[in-house]
mmCIF file of C-alpha atoms and ligand atoms in Angstrom:
data_model
loop_
_atom_site.group_PDB
_atom_site.id
_atom_site.type_symbol
_atom_site.label_atom_id
_atom_site.label_comp_id
_atom_site.label_asym_id
_atom_site.label_seq_id
_atom_site.Cartn_x
_atom_site.Cartn_y
_atom_site.Cartn_z
ATOM 1 C CA MET A 606 -50.693 233.298 -5.155
ATOM 2 C CA ARG A 607 -50.913 230.169 -7.361
ATOM 3 C CA THR A 608 -48.895 227.228 -6.086
ATOM 4 C CA LEU A 609 -48.334 223.758 -7.513
ATOM 5 C CA ILE A 610 -47.422 221.086 -4.940
ATOM 6 C CA THR A 611 -46.218 217.606 -5.938
ATOM 7 C CA GLY A 612 -46.771 214.712 -3.534
ATOM 8 C CA ALA A 613 -49.830 216.472 -2.115
ATOM 9 C CA SER A 614 -51.833 213.310 -1.340
ATOM 10 C CA SER A 615 -50.368 212.781 2.145
ATOM 11 C CA GLY A 616 -47.936 214.001 4.795
ATOM 12 C CA LEU A 617 -46.130 217.293 4.318
ATOM 13 C CA GLY A 618 -47.579 217.992 0.857
ATOM 14 C CA ALA A 619 -51.196 217.584 2.010
ATOM 15 C CA GLU A 620 -50.597 219.713 5.097
ATOM 16 C CA MET A 621 -48.875 222.437 3.039
ATOM 17 C CA ALA A 622 -52.003 222.421 0.849
ATOM 18 C CA ARG A 623 -54.243 222.851 3.931
ATOM 19 C CA GLN A 624 -52.159 225.691 5.323
ATOM 20 C CA PHE A 625 -51.787 227.547 2.004
ATOM 21 C CA ALA A 626 -55.509 227.096 1.255
ATOM 22 C CA ALA A 627 -56.321 228.629 4.645
ATOM 23 C CA LYS A 628 -54.351 231.690 3.471
ATOM 24 C CA GLY A 629 -56.480 231.886 0.310
ATOM 25 C CA HIS A 630 -53.861 230.585 -2.127
ATOM 26 C CA GLU A 631 -54.959 228.925 -5.352
ATOM 27 C CA LEU A 632 -53.502 225.426 -5.588
ATOM 28 C CA ALA A 633 -52.635 222.745 -8.119
ATOM 29 C CA LEU A 634 -52.152 219.434 -6.293
ATOM 30 C CA VAL A 635 -50.602 216.371 -7.923
ATOM 31 C CA ALA A 636 -49.726 212.823 -6.803
ATOM 32 C CA ARG A 637 -50.522 209.285 -7.960
ATOM 33 C CA ARG A 638 -53.461 208.721 -5.556
ATOM 34 C CA ARG A 639 -56.127 210.880 -7.178
ATOM 35 C CA GLU A 640 -58.856 209.853 -4.725
ATOM 36 C CA ARG A 641 -56.783 211.209 -1.843
ATOM 37 C CA LEU A 642 -56.330 214.487 -3.736
ATOM 38 C CA ALA A 643 -60.091 214.692 -4.375
ATOM 39 C CA GLU A 644 -60.844 214.161 -0.658
ATOM 40 C CA LEU A 645 -58.317 216.828 0.241
ATOM 41 C CA ARG A 646 -59.691 219.282 -2.334
ATOM 42 C CA ASP A 647 -63.230 218.761 -1.020
ATOM 43 C CA SER A 648 -62.073 219.528 2.533
ATOM 44 C CA LEU A 649 -60.330 222.791 1.621
ATOM 45 C CA PRO A 650 -61.985 226.165 2.021
ATOM 46 C CA GLY A 651 -62.394 228.937 -0.514
ATOM 47 C CA ALA A 652 -59.946 229.364 -3.317
ATOM 48 C CA ARG A 653 -59.598 227.317 -6.501
ATOM 49 C CA VAL A 654 -57.937 223.907 -6.106
ATOM 50 C CA LEU A 655 -56.990 221.906 -9.222
ATOM 51 C CA ILE A 656 -56.036 218.238 -8.866
ATOM 52 C CA GLN A 657 -54.385 215.777 -11.197
ATOM 53 C CA ALA A 658 -53.126 212.205 -10.927
ATOM 54 C CA LEU A 659 -49.428 212.345 -11.811
ATOM 55 C CA ASP A 660 -46.593 209.870 -11.429
ATOM 56 C CA VAL A 661 -43.513 212.116 -11.276
ATOM 57 C CA ASP A 662 -41.414 209.230 -12.622
ATOM 58 C CA ASP A 663 -43.200 209.761 -15.945
ATOM 59 C CA HIS A 664 -41.070 212.751 -16.893
ATOM 60 C CA ASP A 665 -42.904 213.707 -20.080
ATOM 61 C CA ALA A 666 -46.122 213.771 -18.057
ATOM 62 C CA VAL A 667 -44.457 216.090 -15.502
ATOM 63 C CA PHE A 668 -43.670 218.681 -18.198
ATOM 64 C CA ARG A 669 -47.191 218.399 -19.614
ATOM 65 C CA ALA A 670 -48.880 218.617 -16.202
ATOM 66 C CA PHE A 671 -46.936 221.714 -15.093
ATOM 67 C CA ALA A 672 -47.522 223.534 -18.391
ATOM 68 C CA ASP A 673 -51.227 222.589 -18.449
ATOM 69 C CA ARG A 674 -51.813 223.758 -14.874
ATOM 70 C CA ALA A 675 -50.036 227.024 -15.676
ATOM 71 C CA VAL A 676 -52.347 227.611 -18.626
ATOM 72 C CA GLN A 677 -55.371 226.579 -16.562
ATOM 73 C CA PHE A 678 -54.413 229.235 -14.028
ATOM 74 C CA GLY A 679 -54.859 231.626 -16.853
ATOM 75 C CA GLU A 680 -51.944 233.744 -17.939
ATOM 76 C CA GLY A 681 -51.561 232.357 -21.419
ATOM 77 C CA ALA A 682 -49.187 229.703 -22.652
ATOM 78 C CA ILE A 683 -46.146 231.000 -20.730
ATOM 79 C CA GLY A 684 -47.818 230.158 -17.515
ATOM 80 C CA GLY A 685 -49.619 231.322 -14.468
ATOM 81 C CA LEU A 686 -47.797 229.482 -11.702
ATOM 82 C CA ASP A 687 -46.171 231.669 -9.049
ATOM 83 C CA ARG A 688 -44.630 228.836 -7.067
ATOM 84 C CA VAL A 689 -43.792 225.167 -7.521
ATOM 85 C CA ILE A 690 -43.017 222.973 -4.509
ATOM 86 C CA VAL A 691 -40.998 219.885 -5.466
ATOM 87 C CA ASN A 692 -42.090 217.667 -2.597
ATOM 88 C CA ALA A 693 -42.960 214.186 -3.953
ATOM 89 C CA GLY A 694 -40.557 211.624 -2.541
ATOM 90 C CA ILE A 695 -40.109 208.115 -1.204
ATOM 91 C CA GLY A 696 -38.237 206.931 1.878
ATOM 92 C CA LYS A 697 -37.129 203.487 0.730
ATOM 93 C CA GLY A 698 -33.647 201.995 0.636
ATOM 94 C CA ALA A 699 -31.343 199.079 1.463
ATOM 95 C CA PRO A 700 -27.621 198.849 2.273
ATOM 96 C CA VAL A 701 -25.648 199.142 -0.970
ATOM 97 C CA GLY A 702 -24.462 195.759 -2.265
ATOM 98 C CA THR A 703 -27.092 193.648 -0.539
ATOM 99 C CA GLY A 704 -29.013 192.698 -3.669
ATOM 100 C CA ARG A 705 -31.591 195.487 -3.563
ATOM 101 C CA PHE A 706 -30.391 197.747 -6.367
ATOM 102 C CA ASP A 707 -34.042 197.896 -7.442
ATOM 103 C CA VAL A 708 -35.067 199.741 -4.268
ATOM 104 C CA ASN A 709 -32.086 202.117 -4.259
ATOM 105 C CA LYS A 710 -32.563 202.835 -7.969
ATOM 106 C CA GLN A 711 -36.228 203.651 -7.330
ATOM 107 C CA THR A 712 -35.240 206.061 -4.541
ATOM 108 C CA ILE A 713 -32.666 207.856 -6.693
ATOM 109 C CA THR A 714 -35.134 207.919 -9.600
ATOM 110 C CA THR A 715 -38.033 209.493 -7.719
ATOM 111 C CA ASN A 716 -36.137 211.724 -5.296
ATOM 112 C CA LEU A 717 -33.389 212.958 -7.633
ATOM 113 C CA LEU A 718 -34.089 212.310 -11.328
ATOM 114 C CA SER A 719 -37.839 212.984 -11.100
ATOM 115 C CA ALA A 720 -37.211 215.962 -8.798
ATOM 116 C CA LEU A 721 -34.816 217.303 -11.465
ATOM 117 C CA ALA A 722 -37.584 216.828 -14.065
ATOM 118 C CA GLN A 723 -39.904 218.864 -11.833
ATOM 119 C CA CYS A 724 -37.258 221.609 -11.449
ATOM 120 C CA GLU A 725 -36.742 221.649 -15.239
ATOM 121 C CA ALA A 726 -40.496 221.898 -15.901
ATOM 122 C CA ALA A 727 -40.975 224.643 -13.311
ATOM 123 C CA MET A 728 -37.909 226.645 -14.370
ATOM 124 C CA GLN A 729 -38.969 226.544 -18.013
ATOM 125 C CA LEU A 730 -42.205 228.316 -16.991
ATOM 126 C CA PHE A 731 -40.455 230.729 -14.629
ATOM 127 C CA ARG A 732 -37.750 231.676 -17.156
ATOM 128 C CA ALA A 733 -40.397 232.415 -19.803
ATOM 129 C CA ARG A 734 -42.325 234.509 -17.334
ATOM 130 C CA GLY A 735 -39.301 236.238 -15.757
ATOM 131 C CA ARG A 736 -40.338 235.407 -12.197
ATOM 132 C CA GLY A 737 -41.374 232.571 -9.910
ATOM 133 C CA HIS A 738 -40.472 230.688 -6.754
ATOM 134 C CA LEU A 739 -39.053 227.166 -6.846
ATOM 135 C CA VAL A 740 -39.119 225.256 -3.549
ATOM 136 C CA VAL A 741 -37.251 221.973 -3.181
ATOM 137 C CA VAL A 742 -37.923 219.641 -0.244
ATOM 138 C CA SER A 743 -34.581 217.994 0.564
ATOM 139 C CA SER A 744 -33.839 216.462 4.006
ATOM 140 C CA MET A 745 -31.507 216.815 6.984
ATOM 141 C CA SER A 746 -30.082 213.476 5.850
ATOM 142 C CA ALA A 747 -28.587 215.344 2.862
ATOM 143 C CA VAL A 748 -26.004 216.935 5.155
ATOM 144 C CA ARG A 749 -23.867 213.750 5.163
ATOM 145 C CA GLY A 750 -23.741 210.410 3.394
ATOM 146 C CA MET A 751 -25.861 208.207 5.646
ATOM 147 C CA PRO A 752 -25.217 204.487 6.301
ATOM 148 C CA LYS A 753 -27.173 201.336 5.489
ATOM 149 C CA ALA A 754 -30.791 201.728 4.318
ATOM 150 C CA MET A 755 -30.408 205.523 4.166
ATOM 151 C CA THR A 756 -27.413 205.704 1.801
ATOM 152 C CA ALA A 757 -29.324 206.112 -1.476
ATOM 153 C CA TYR A 758 -31.925 208.339 0.183
ATOM 154 C CA SER A 759 -29.325 210.737 1.599
ATOM 155 C CA ALA A 760 -27.534 210.786 -1.779
ATOM 156 C CA SER A 761 -30.802 211.630 -3.562
ATOM 157 C CA LYS A 762 -31.555 214.462 -1.160
ATOM 158 C CA ALA A 763 -27.983 215.835 -1.341
ATOM 159 C CA GLY A 764 -28.231 215.709 -5.137
ATOM 160 C CA ILE A 765 -31.432 217.702 -5.385
ATOM 161 C CA ALA A 766 -30.153 220.212 -2.811
ATOM 162 C CA ALA A 767 -27.120 220.744 -5.078
ATOM 163 C CA VAL A 768 -29.405 221.292 -8.086
ATOM 164 C CA ALA A 769 -31.322 223.928 -6.121
ATOM 165 C CA GLU A 770 -28.128 225.629 -4.924
ATOM 166 C CA GLY A 771 -26.767 225.782 -8.465
ATOM 167 C CA LEU A 772 -29.963 227.445 -9.648
ATOM 168 C CA ARG A 773 -29.909 229.843 -6.704
ATOM 169 C CA ALA A 774 -26.345 230.899 -7.561
ATOM 170 C CA GLU A 775 -27.278 231.389 -11.215
ATOM 171 C CA LEU A 776 -30.402 233.411 -10.460
ATOM 172 C CA LEU A 777 -29.090 235.497 -7.556
ATOM 173 C CA GLY A 778 -30.569 238.998 -7.653
ATOM 174 C CA THR A 779 -33.273 238.092 -10.205
ATOM 175 C CA PRO A 780 -37.065 237.802 -9.623
ATOM 176 C CA ILE A 781 -36.739 234.000 -9.750
ATOM 177 C CA LYS A 782 -36.173 232.709 -6.213
ATOM 178 C CA VAL A 783 -35.097 229.239 -5.100
ATOM 179 C CA THR A 784 -35.673 227.821 -1.608
ATOM 180 C CA THR A 785 -34.318 224.518 -0.253
ATOM 181 C CA LEU A 786 -35.968 223.050 2.833
ATOM 182 C CA PHE A 787 -34.164 220.487 4.988
ATOM 183 C CA PRO A 788 -36.835 218.812 7.161
ATOM 184 C CA GLY A 789 -35.789 216.851 10.239
ATOM 185 C CA TYR A 790 -38.443 214.447 11.532
ATOM 186 C CA ILE A 791 -41.985 215.615 10.773
ATOM 187 C CA ARG A 792 -44.763 213.080 11.210
ATOM 188 C CA SER A 793 -46.029 211.654 7.901
ATOM 189 C CA GLU A 794 -46.767 208.319 6.232
ATOM 190 C CA MET A 795 -43.076 208.046 5.310
ATOM 191 C CA ASN A 796 -41.805 207.923 8.868
ATOM 192 C CA GLU A 797 -44.622 206.130 10.712
ATOM 193 C CA GLN A 798 -42.127 203.525 11.972
ATOM 194 C CA VAL A 799 -39.538 206.088 13.090
ATOM 195 C CA ALA A 800 -42.259 207.990 14.986
ATOM 196 C CA GLN A 801 -42.295 205.322 17.714
ATOM 197 C CA ARG A 802 -38.513 205.517 18.195
ATOM 198 C CA THR A 803 -37.543 209.188 18.330
ATOM 199 C CA PRO A 804 -38.415 212.073 20.633
ATOM 200 C CA LEU A 805 -37.335 214.477 17.854
ATOM 201 C CA MET A 806 -40.536 214.031 15.807
ATOM 202 C CA SER A 807 -42.660 217.183 15.236
ATOM 203 C CA SER A 808 -46.368 216.994 14.590
ATOM 204 C CA THR A 809 -47.324 217.399 10.931
ATOM 205 C CA GLU A 810 -49.121 220.691 11.636
ATOM 206 C CA ASP A 811 -46.256 222.262 13.617
ATOM 207 C CA GLY A 812 -43.503 221.072 11.283
ATOM 208 C CA VAL A 813 -45.333 222.220 8.179
ATOM 209 C CA ARG A 814 -46.190 225.591 9.758
ATOM 210 C CA VAL A 815 -42.423 226.223 9.964
ATOM 211 C CA MET A 816 -41.994 225.065 6.358
ATOM 212 C CA VAL A 817 -44.770 227.389 5.169
ATOM 213 C CA ARG A 818 -43.243 230.334 7.035
ATOM 214 C CA ALA A 819 -39.825 229.699 5.444
ATOM 215 C CA ILE A 820 -41.442 229.360 1.989
ATOM 216 C CA GLU A 821 -43.366 232.617 2.349
ATOM 217 C CA LYS A 822 -40.170 234.436 3.367
ATOM 218 C CA GLN A 823 -38.501 232.931 0.285
ATOM 219 C CA VAL A 824 -35.436 232.032 2.379
ATOM 220 C CA ALA A 825 -32.528 230.424 0.527
ATOM 221 C CA THR A 826 -32.278 227.439 2.870
ATOM 222 C CA ALA A 827 -33.890 226.369 6.129
ATOM 223 C CA ALA A 828 -33.592 223.420 8.483
ATOM 224 C CA VAL A 829 -37.180 222.756 9.573
ATOM 225 C CA PRO A 830 -38.148 222.975 12.348
ATOM 226 C CA ALA A 831 -35.166 225.191 13.269
ATOM 227 C CA TRP A 832 -35.005 223.593 16.724
ATOM 228 C CA PRO A 833 -33.324 221.160 17.135
ATOM 229 C CA TRP A 834 -32.398 220.700 13.472
ATOM 230 C CA ARG A 835 -30.359 223.843 12.761
ATOM 231 C CA PRO A 836 -27.798 223.138 15.528
ATOM 232 C CA LEU A 837 -27.975 219.384 14.874
ATOM 233 C CA GLY A 838 -27.196 220.081 11.221
ATOM 234 C CA VAL A 839 -23.988 221.864 12.218
ATOM 235 C CA VAL A 840 -23.029 218.977 14.519
ATOM 236 C CA LEU A 841 -23.837 216.434 11.808
ATOM 237 C CA ARG A 842 -21.753 218.292 9.216
ATOM 238 C CA HIS A 843 -18.638 218.042 11.397
ATOM 239 C CA ALA A 844 -19.279 214.741 13.185
ATOM 240 C CA PRO A 845 -16.719 211.925 12.783
ATOM 241 C CA LEU A 846 -17.821 208.846 10.835
ATOM 242 C CA GLY A 847 -18.059 206.888 14.100
ATOM 243 C CA VAL A 848 -21.016 209.103 14.997
ATOM 244 C CA ILE A 849 -22.527 209.074 11.493
ATOM 245 C CA ARG A 850 -22.486 205.241 11.392
ATOM 246 C CA ARG A 851 -25.001 205.173 14.267
ATOM 247 C CA PHE A 852 -27.619 206.835 12.042
ATOM 248 C CA ALA A 853 -28.973 203.615 10.612
HETATM 249 N N1 NAP B 662 -41.551 213.671 6.999
HETATM 250 C C1 NAP B 662 -40.268 213.877 7.255
HETATM 251 O O1 NAP B 662 -39.820 213.808 8.409
HETATM 252 C C2 NAP B 662 -39.337 214.217 6.119
HETATM 253 C C3 NAP B 662 -38.006 214.482 6.441
HETATM 254 C C4 NAP B 662 -37.145 214.846 5.419
HETATM 255 C C5 NAP B 662 -37.596 214.953 4.113
HETATM 256 N N2 NAP B 662 -38.903 214.657 3.832
HETATM 257 C C6 NAP B 662 -39.346 214.776 2.435
HETATM 258 O O2 NAP B 662 -40.621 215.384 2.399
HETATM 259 C C7 NAP B 662 -41.292 214.989 1.207
HETATM 260 C C8 NAP B 662 -42.723 214.572 1.562
HETATM 261 O O3 NAP B 662 -42.672 213.357 2.291
HETATM 262 P P1 NAP B 662 -43.667 213.007 3.498
HETATM 263 O O4 NAP B 662 -42.847 212.896 4.726
HETATM 264 O O5 NAP B 662 -44.828 213.893 3.473
HETATM 265 O O6 NAP B 662 -44.043 211.494 3.098
HETATM 266 P P2 NAP B 662 -45.417 210.857 2.567
HETATM 267 O O7 NAP B 662 -46.529 211.129 3.506
HETATM 268 O O8 NAP B 662 -45.063 209.434 2.272
HETATM 269 O O9 NAP B 662 -45.707 211.649 1.216
HETATM 270 C C9 NAP B 662 -44.985 211.433 0.036
HETATM 271 C C10 NAP B 662 -45.762 212.048 -1.109
HETATM 272 O O10 NAP B 662 -45.009 211.869 -2.311
HETATM 273 C C11 NAP B 662 -45.865 211.328 -3.297
HETATM 274 N N3 NAP B 662 -45.125 210.501 -4.247
HETATM 275 C C12 NAP B 662 -44.248 209.501 -4.004
HETATM 276 N N4 NAP B 662 -43.827 208.958 -5.158
HETATM 277 C C13 NAP B 662 -44.458 209.626 -6.155
HETATM 278 C C14 NAP B 662 -44.481 209.506 -7.571
HETATM 279 N N5 NAP B 662 -43.727 208.592 -8.218
HETATM 280 N N6 NAP B 662 -45.239 210.357 -8.282
HETATM 281 C C15 NAP B 662 -45.994 211.298 -7.650
HETATM 282 N N7 NAP B 662 -46.034 211.452 -6.320
HETATM 283 C C16 NAP B 662 -45.276 210.615 -5.588
HETATM 284 C C17 NAP B 662 -46.914 210.518 -2.536
HETATM 285 O O11 NAP B 662 -48.128 210.472 -3.295
HETATM 286 P P3 NAP B 662 -48.721 209.196 -4.063
HETATM 287 O O12 NAP B 662 -48.271 207.975 -3.327
HETATM 288 O O13 NAP B 662 -50.207 209.428 -4.024
HETATM 289 O O14 NAP B 662 -48.169 209.311 -5.442
HETATM 290 C C18 NAP B 662 -47.122 211.389 -1.301
HETATM 291 O O15 NAP B 662 -48.084 212.383 -1.570
HETATM 292 C C19 NAP B 662 -40.464 213.857 0.594
HETATM 293 O O16 NAP B 662 -39.674 214.375 -0.470
HETATM 294 C C20 NAP B 662 -39.560 213.436 1.745
HETATM 295 O O17 NAP B 662 -38.361 212.849 1.298
HETATM 296 C C21 NAP B 662 -39.784 214.289 4.803
#
């Protein structure tokens, strides 16, 4: 199995790389911090691990990087990637209308527009090849529009989940599969501050183990970890705004 993971230099992406490498998967790991990718590669056992510095906000570079890694994996120009995990993301944001359009724009750019670029680049390879597995890392915060600093973030994650669902509907019954993961709180660099404040935080290893299991089963969607996030997702979906406004 040959898997490309974006945002593999820390957190969930790096841990997915460790867990897939332990299963003998061949990996292509991309992120901006190349030195972190090199350290990770050197710590992984066995199978081939390719690394490349890539800023996913450089959309032309995303298309080039995916196509090049596919060729490097060796099935000719139409590509040798079996799976692409669209994971790179940022957790920034500010209440809308408070003078920080720059931060909210950056969040929507990286988490939605650049994630769309990654889906486009991956799907181009998968369509040419007639098979493949696209995995999109959304968030539990996509379930509702979230207040204050999370508004743009939740919108970005809802947007990319909708892109994945549209593709899944289009490709139903074909050898191209699409999985959307909705993580709750899993310890990573992104949520170091939240980690002190919530008892709902999973360890990186445990949370990612659940993600990896869902990916390998090629499920359509999964709240990860399932407990407590699957039932909480249902509650969130139906909660009145008075409850939602406390998520800030
Ligand atoms: N941890 C959670 O509880 C949680 C919950 C819900 C959703 N998520 C989602 O899970 C994904 C992974 O996040 P994480 O929690 O593992 O956070 P993290 O430790 O901060 O990792 C984020 C990764 O994304 C990469 N990245 C960010 N901007 C990038 C860019 N412009 N180009 C290329 N790579 C970029 C970072 O690499 P470089 O800085 O080296 O580029 C890093 O490898 C994100 O999409 C996040 O929204 C996480």
